[in-house]
PDB file of C-alpha atoms in Angstrom:
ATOM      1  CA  UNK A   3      17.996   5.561   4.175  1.00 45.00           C
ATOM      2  CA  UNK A   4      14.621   4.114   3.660  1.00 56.00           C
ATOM      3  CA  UNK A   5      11.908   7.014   3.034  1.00 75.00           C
ATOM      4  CA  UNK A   6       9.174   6.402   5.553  1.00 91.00           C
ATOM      5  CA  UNK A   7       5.709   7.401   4.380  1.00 96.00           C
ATOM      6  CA  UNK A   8       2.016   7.093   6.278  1.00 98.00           C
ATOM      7  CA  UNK A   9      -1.046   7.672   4.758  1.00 98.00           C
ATOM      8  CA  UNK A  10      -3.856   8.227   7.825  1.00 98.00           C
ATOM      9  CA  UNK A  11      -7.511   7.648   7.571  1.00 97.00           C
ATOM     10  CA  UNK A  12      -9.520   9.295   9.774  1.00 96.00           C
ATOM     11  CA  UNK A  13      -9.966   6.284  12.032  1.00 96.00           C
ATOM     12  CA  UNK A  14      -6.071   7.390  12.747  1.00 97.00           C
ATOM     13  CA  UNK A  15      -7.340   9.914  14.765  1.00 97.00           C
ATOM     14  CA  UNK A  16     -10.632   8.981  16.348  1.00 95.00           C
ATOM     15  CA  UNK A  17      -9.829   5.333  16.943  1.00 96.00           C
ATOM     16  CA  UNK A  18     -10.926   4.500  21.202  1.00 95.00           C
ATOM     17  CA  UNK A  19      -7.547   3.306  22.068  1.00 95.00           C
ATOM     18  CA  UNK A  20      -5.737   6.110  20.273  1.00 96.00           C
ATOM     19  CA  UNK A  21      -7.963   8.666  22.184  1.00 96.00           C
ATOM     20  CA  UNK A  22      -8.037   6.830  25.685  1.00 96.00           C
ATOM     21  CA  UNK A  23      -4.040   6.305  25.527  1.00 95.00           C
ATOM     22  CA  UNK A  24      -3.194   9.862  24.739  1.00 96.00           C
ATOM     23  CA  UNK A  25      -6.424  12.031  25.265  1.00 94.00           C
ATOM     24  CA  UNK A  26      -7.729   9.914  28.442  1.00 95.00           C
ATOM     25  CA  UNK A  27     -10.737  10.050  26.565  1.00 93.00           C
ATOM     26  CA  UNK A  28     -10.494  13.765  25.313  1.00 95.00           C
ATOM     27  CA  UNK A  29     -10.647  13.619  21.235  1.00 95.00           C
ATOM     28  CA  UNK A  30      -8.859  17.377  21.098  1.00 96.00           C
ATOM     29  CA  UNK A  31      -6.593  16.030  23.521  1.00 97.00           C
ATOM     30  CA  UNK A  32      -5.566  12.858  22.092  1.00 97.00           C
ATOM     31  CA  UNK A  33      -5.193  14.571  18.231  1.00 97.00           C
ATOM     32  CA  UNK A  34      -3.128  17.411  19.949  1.00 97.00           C
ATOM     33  CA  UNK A  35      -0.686  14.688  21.533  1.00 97.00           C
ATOM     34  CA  UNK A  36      -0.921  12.705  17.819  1.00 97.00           C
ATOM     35  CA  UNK A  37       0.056  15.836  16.030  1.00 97.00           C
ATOM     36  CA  UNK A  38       2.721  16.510  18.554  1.00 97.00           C
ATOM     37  CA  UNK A  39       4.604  13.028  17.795  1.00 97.00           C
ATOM     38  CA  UNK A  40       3.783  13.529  13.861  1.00 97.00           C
ATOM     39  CA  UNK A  41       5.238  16.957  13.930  1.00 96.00           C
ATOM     40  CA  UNK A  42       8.493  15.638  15.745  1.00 96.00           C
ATOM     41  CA  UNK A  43       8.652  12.829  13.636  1.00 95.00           C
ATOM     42  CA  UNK A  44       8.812  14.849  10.300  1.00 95.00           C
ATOM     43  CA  UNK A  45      11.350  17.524  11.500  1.00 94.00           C
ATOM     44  CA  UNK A  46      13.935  14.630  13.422  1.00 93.00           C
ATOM     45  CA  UNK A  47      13.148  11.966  11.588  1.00 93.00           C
ATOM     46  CA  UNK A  48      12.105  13.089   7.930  1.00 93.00           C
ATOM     47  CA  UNK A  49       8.884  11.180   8.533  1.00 95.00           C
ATOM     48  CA  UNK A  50       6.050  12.031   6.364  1.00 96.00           C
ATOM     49  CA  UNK A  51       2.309  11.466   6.741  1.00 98.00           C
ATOM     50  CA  UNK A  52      -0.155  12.295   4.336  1.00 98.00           C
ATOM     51  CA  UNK A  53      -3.997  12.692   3.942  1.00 98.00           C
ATOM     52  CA  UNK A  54      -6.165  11.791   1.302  1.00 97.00           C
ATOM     53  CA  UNK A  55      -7.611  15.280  -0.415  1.00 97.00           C
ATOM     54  CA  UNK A  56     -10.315  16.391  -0.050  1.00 96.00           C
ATOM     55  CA  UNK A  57     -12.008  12.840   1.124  1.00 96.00           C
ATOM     56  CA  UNK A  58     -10.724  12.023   4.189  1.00 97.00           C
ATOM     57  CA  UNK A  59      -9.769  15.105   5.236  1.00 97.00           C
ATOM     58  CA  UNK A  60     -13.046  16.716   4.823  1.00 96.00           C
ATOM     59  CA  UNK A  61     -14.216  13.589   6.894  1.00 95.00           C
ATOM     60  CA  UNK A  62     -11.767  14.564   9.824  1.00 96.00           C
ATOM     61  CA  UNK A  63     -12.720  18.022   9.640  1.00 95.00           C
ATOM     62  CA  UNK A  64     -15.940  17.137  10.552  1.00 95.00           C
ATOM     63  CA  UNK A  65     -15.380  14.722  13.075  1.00 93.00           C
ATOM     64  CA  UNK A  66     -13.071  17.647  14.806  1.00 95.00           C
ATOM     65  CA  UNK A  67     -16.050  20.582  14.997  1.00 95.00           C
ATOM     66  CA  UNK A  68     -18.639  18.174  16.185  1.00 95.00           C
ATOM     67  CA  UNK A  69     -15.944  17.264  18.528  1.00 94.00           C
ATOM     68  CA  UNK A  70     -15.448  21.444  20.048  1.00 95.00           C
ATOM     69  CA  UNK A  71     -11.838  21.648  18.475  1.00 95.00           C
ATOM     70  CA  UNK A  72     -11.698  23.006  14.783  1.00 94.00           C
ATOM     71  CA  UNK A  73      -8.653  25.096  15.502  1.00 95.00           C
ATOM     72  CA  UNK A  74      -6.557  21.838  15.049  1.00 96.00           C
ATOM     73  CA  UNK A  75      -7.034  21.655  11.651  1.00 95.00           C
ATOM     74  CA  UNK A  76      -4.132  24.269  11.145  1.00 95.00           C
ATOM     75  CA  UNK A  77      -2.172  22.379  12.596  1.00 96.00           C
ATOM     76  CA  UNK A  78      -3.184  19.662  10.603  1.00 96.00           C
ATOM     77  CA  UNK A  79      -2.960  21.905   7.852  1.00 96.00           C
ATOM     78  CA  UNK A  80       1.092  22.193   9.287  1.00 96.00           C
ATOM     79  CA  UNK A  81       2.064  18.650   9.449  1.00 97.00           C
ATOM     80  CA  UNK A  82       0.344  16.528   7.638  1.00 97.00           C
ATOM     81  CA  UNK A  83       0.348  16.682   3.557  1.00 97.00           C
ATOM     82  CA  UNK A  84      -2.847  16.764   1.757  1.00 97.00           C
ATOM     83  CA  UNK A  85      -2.981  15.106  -1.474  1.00 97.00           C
ATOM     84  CA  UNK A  86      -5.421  13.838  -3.844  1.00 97.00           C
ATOM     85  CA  UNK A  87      -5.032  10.687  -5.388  1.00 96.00           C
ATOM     86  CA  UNK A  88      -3.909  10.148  -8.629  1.00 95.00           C
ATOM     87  CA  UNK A  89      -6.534   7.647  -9.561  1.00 89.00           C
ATOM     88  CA  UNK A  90      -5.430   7.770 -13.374  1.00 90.00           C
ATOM     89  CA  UNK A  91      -2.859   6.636 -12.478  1.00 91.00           C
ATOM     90  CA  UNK A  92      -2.646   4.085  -9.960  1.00 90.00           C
ATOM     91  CA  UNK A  93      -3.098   0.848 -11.644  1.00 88.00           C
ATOM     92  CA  UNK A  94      -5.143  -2.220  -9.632  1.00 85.00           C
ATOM     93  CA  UNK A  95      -5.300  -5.609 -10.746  1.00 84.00           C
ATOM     94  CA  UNK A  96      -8.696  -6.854 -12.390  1.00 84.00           C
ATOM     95  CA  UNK A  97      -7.684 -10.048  -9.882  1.00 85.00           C
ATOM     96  CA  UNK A  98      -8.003  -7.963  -6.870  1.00 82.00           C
ATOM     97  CA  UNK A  99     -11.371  -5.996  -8.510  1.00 80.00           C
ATOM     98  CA  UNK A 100     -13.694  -9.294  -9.855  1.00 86.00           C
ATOM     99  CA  UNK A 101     -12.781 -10.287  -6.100  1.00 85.00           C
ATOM    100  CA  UNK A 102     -14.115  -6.886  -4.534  1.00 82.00           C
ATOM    101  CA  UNK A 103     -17.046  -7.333  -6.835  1.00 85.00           C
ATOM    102  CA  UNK A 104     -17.842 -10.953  -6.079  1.00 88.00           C
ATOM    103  CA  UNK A 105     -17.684 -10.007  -1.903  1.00 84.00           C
ATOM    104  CA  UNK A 106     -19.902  -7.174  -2.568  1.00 83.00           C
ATOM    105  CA  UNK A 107     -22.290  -9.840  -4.933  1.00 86.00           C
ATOM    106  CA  UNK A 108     -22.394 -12.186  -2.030  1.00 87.00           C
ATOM    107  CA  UNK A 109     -22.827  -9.648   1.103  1.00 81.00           C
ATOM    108  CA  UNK A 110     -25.572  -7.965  -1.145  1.00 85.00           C
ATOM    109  CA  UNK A 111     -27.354 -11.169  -1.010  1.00 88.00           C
ATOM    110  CA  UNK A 112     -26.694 -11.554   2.663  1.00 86.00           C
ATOM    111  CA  UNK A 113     -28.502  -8.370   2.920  1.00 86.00           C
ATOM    112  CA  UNK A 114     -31.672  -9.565   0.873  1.00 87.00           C
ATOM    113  CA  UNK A 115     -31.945 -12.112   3.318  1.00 88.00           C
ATOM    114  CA  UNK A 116     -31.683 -10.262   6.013  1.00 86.00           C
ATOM    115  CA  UNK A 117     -34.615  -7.934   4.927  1.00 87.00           C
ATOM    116  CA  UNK A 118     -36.820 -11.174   3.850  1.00 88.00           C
ATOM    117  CA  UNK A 119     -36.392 -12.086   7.520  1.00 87.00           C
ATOM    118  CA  UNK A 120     -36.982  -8.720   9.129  1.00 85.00           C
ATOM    119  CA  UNK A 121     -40.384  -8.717   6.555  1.00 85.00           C
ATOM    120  CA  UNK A 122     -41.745 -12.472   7.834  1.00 84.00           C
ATOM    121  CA  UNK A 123     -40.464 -10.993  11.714  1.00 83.00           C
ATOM    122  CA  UNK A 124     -42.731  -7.860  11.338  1.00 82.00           C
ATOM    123  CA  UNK A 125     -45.680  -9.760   9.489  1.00 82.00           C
ATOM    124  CA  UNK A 126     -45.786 -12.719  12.454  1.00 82.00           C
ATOM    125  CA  UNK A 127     -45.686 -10.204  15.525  1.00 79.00           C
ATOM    126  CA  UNK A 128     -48.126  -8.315  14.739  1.00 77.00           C
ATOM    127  CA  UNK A 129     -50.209 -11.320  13.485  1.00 75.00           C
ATOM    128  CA  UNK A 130     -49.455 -12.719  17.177  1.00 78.00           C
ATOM    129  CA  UNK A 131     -50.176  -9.233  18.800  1.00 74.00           C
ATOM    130  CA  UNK A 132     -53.636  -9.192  16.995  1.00 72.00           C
ATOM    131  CA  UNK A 133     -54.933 -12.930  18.127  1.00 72.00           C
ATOM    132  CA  UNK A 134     -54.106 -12.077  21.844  1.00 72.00           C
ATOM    133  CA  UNK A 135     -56.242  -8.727  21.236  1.00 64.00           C
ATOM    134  CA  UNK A 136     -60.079  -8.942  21.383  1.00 54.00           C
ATOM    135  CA  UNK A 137     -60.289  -5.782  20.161  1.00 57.00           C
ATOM    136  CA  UNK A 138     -59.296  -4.326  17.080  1.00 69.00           C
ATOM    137  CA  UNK A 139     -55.384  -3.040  17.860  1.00 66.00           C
ATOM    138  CA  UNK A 140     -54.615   0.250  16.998  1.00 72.00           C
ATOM    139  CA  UNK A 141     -52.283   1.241  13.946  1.00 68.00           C
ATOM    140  CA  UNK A 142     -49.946   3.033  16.361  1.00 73.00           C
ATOM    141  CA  UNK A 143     -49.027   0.691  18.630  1.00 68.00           C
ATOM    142  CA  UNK A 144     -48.405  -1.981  15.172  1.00 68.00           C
ATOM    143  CA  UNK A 145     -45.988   0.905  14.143  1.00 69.00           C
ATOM    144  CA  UNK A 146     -44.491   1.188  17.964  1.00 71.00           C
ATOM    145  CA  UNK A 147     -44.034  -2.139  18.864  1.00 69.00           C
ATOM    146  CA  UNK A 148     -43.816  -3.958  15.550  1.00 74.00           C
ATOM    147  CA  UNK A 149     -42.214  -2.179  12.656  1.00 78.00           C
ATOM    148  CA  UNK A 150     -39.882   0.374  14.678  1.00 77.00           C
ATOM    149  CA  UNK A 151     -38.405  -2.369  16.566  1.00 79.00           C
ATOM    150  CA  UNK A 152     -37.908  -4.849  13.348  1.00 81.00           C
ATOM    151  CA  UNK A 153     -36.712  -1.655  11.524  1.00 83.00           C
ATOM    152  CA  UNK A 154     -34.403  -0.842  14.211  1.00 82.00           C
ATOM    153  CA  UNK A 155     -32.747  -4.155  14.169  1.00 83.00           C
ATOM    154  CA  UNK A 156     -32.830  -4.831  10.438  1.00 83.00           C
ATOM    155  CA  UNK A 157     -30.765  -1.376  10.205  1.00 83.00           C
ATOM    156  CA  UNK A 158     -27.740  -3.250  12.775  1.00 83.00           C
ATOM    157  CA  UNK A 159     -27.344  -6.515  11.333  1.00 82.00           C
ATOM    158  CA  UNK A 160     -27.993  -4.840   7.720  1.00 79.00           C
ATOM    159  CA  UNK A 161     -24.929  -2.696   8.463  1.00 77.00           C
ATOM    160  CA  UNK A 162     -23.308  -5.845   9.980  1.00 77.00           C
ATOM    161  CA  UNK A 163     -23.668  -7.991   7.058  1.00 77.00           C
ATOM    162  CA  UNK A 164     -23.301  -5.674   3.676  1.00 75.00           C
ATOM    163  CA  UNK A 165     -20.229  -2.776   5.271  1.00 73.00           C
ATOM    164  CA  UNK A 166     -18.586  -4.207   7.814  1.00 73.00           C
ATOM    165  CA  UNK A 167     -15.292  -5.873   6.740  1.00 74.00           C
ATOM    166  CA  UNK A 168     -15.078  -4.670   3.256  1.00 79.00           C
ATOM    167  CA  UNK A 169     -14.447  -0.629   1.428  1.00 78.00           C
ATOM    168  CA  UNK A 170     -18.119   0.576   1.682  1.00 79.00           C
ATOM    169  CA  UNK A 171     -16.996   4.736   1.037  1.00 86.00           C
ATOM    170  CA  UNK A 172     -14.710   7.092  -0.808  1.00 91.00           C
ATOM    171  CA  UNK A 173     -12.823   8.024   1.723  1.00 93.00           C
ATOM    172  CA  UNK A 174     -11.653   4.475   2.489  1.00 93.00           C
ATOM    173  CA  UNK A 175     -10.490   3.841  -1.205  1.00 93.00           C
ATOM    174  CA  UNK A 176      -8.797   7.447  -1.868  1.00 96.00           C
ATOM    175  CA  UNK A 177      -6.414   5.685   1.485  1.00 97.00           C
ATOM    176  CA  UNK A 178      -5.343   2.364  -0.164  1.00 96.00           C
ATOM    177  CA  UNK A 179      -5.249   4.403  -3.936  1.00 96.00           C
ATOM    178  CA  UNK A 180      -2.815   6.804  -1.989  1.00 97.00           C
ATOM    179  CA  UNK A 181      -0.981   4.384  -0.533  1.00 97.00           C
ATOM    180  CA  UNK A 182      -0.586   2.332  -3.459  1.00 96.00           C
ATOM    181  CA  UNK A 183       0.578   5.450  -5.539  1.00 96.00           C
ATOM    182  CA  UNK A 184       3.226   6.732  -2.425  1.00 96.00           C
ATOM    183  CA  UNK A 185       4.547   2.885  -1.393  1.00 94.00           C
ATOM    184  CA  UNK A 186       3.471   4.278   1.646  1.00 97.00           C
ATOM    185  CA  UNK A 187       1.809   2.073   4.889  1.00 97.00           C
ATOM    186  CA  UNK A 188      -1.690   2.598   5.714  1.00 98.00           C
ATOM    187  CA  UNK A 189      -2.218   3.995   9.520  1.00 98.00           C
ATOM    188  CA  UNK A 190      -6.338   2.707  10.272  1.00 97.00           C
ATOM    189  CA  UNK A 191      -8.543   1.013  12.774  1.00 95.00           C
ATOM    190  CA  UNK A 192     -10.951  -0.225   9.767  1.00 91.00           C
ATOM    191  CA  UNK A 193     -11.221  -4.228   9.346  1.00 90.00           C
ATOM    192  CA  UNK A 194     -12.095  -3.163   5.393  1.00 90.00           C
ATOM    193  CA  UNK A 195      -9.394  -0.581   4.888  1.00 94.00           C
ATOM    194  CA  UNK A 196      -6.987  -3.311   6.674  1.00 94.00           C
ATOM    195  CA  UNK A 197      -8.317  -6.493   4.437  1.00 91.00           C
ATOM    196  CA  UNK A 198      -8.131  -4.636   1.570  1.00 92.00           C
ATOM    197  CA  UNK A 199      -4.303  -2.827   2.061  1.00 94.00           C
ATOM    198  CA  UNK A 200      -3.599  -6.950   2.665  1.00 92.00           C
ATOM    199  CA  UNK A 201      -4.774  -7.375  -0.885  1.00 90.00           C
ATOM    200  CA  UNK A 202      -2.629  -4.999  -2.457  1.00 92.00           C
ATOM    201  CA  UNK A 203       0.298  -5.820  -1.097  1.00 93.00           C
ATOM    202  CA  UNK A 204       0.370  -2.285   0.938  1.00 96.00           C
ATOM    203  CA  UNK A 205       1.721  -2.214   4.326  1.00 96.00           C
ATOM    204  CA  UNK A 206      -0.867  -1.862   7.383  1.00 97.00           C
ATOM    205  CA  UNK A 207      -0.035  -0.456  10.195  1.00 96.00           C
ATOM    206  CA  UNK A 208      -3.075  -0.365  13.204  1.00 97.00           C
ATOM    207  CA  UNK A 209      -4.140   2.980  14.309  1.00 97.00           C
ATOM    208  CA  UNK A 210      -3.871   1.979  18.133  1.00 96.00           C
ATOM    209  CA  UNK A 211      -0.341   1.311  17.572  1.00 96.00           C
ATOM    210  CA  UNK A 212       0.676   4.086  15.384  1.00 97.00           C
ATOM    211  CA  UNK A 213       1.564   6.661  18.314  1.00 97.00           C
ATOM    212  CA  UNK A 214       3.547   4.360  20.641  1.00 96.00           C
ATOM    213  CA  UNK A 215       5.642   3.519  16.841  1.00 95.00           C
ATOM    214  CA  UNK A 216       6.371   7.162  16.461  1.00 96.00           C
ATOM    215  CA  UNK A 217       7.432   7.253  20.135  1.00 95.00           C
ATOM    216  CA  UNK A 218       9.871   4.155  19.420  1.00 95.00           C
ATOM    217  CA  UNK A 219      11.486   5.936  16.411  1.00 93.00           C
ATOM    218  CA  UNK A 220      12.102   8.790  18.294  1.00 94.00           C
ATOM    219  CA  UNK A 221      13.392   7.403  20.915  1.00 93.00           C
ATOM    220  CA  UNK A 222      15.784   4.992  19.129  1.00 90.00           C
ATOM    221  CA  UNK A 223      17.455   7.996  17.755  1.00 88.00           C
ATOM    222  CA  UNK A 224      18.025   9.906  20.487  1.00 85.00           C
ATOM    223  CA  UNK A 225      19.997   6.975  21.980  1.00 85.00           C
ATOM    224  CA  UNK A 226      21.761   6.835  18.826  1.00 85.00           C
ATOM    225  CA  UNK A 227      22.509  10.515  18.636  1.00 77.00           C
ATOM    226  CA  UNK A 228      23.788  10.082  22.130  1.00 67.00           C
TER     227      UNK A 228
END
């Protein structure tokens, strides 16, 4: 029989439909239900999940004390296997890397643009701000109603354009290198973790649909049992 093998990024555990489908909107809840199925999966079903060491697990660890509920981490700690990549090891083609470096080249520039706009945005508003005022306008209100608000959008679309879709943090590579290195599937609700597992050939498997899988598996062997 067929060895099945998950390797979880954090988004496993935190993604909104994970936590309104089994915590009703409770994190704690909804990671306590999560570990319940994992935990029942690996003793009936010989189903392992894993966690990238000490990346993504540190990341979870945080995400659970901001959250009010550190004491789950022993039982995260109980069912699901921490390990570091091997990133000696694991072998990537240079095919797959000059294309991660040419997407990063081109959202890079993407992101010079963006801040060339945001520049010419700030420089023309308060230009326009100063020829409606007869008076000389104070610095403050420049910094309040100018620059803050350019900054503050500059910062969402600059996020937008340069890390969304693509690997933009440790944590996110030590997944796929795991993965690779296992032949496991990748459990995530990240469009760059998901591109990217596409890329190497690794199978994906969406975070929101991780528990009610478990659930399935179970089930399916009770009825064959009985």
């Amino acid at each position: 029989m067929y060895k099945q093998r998950f390797v979880l990024d954090t988004t496993a555990f935190t993604d909104r439909g994970v936590v309104d489908e089994l915590g009703d909107g409770d994190l704690c809840e909804a990671v306590t239900r999560l570990l319940d199925l994992i935990g029942r999966a690996r003793m009936e079903l010989a189903i392992s999940c894993y966690i990238p060491y000490p990346t993504v697990y540190r990341e979870l660890k945080g995400f659970l004390e901001r959250n009010g509920c550190p004491e789950l981490l022993s039982r995260i700690d109980t069912w699901i296997v921490k390990k570091t990549p091997n990133r000696y090891e694991v072998k990537v083609p240079a095919r797959l890397f000059m294309a991660y470096v040419k997407d990063m080249r081109e959202r890079l520039d993407r992101g010079r643009k963006r801040a060339e706009k945001a520049i010419w945005e700030a420089a023309l508003e308060a230009y326009e701000i100063m020829l409606r005022e007869e008076a000389d306008v104070p610095k403050e209100r420049i910094i309040r109603e100018v620059i803050g608000e350019t900054v503050r959008r500059f910062r969402r679309k600059y996020r937008q354009t340069v890390r969304h879709g693509t690997l933009d943090s440790a944590p996110d590579l030590d997944v796929l290198l795991l993965a690779k290195e296992l032949d496991a599937a990748v459990v995530a609700s990240d469009e760059g973790i998901e591109r990217w597992a596409r890329e190497l050939g690794l199978r994906f498997m969406p975070a929101c649909s991780f528990p009610d899988m478990i659930e399935e598996y179970l089930r399916m062997s009770r009825e064959v049992e009985g």
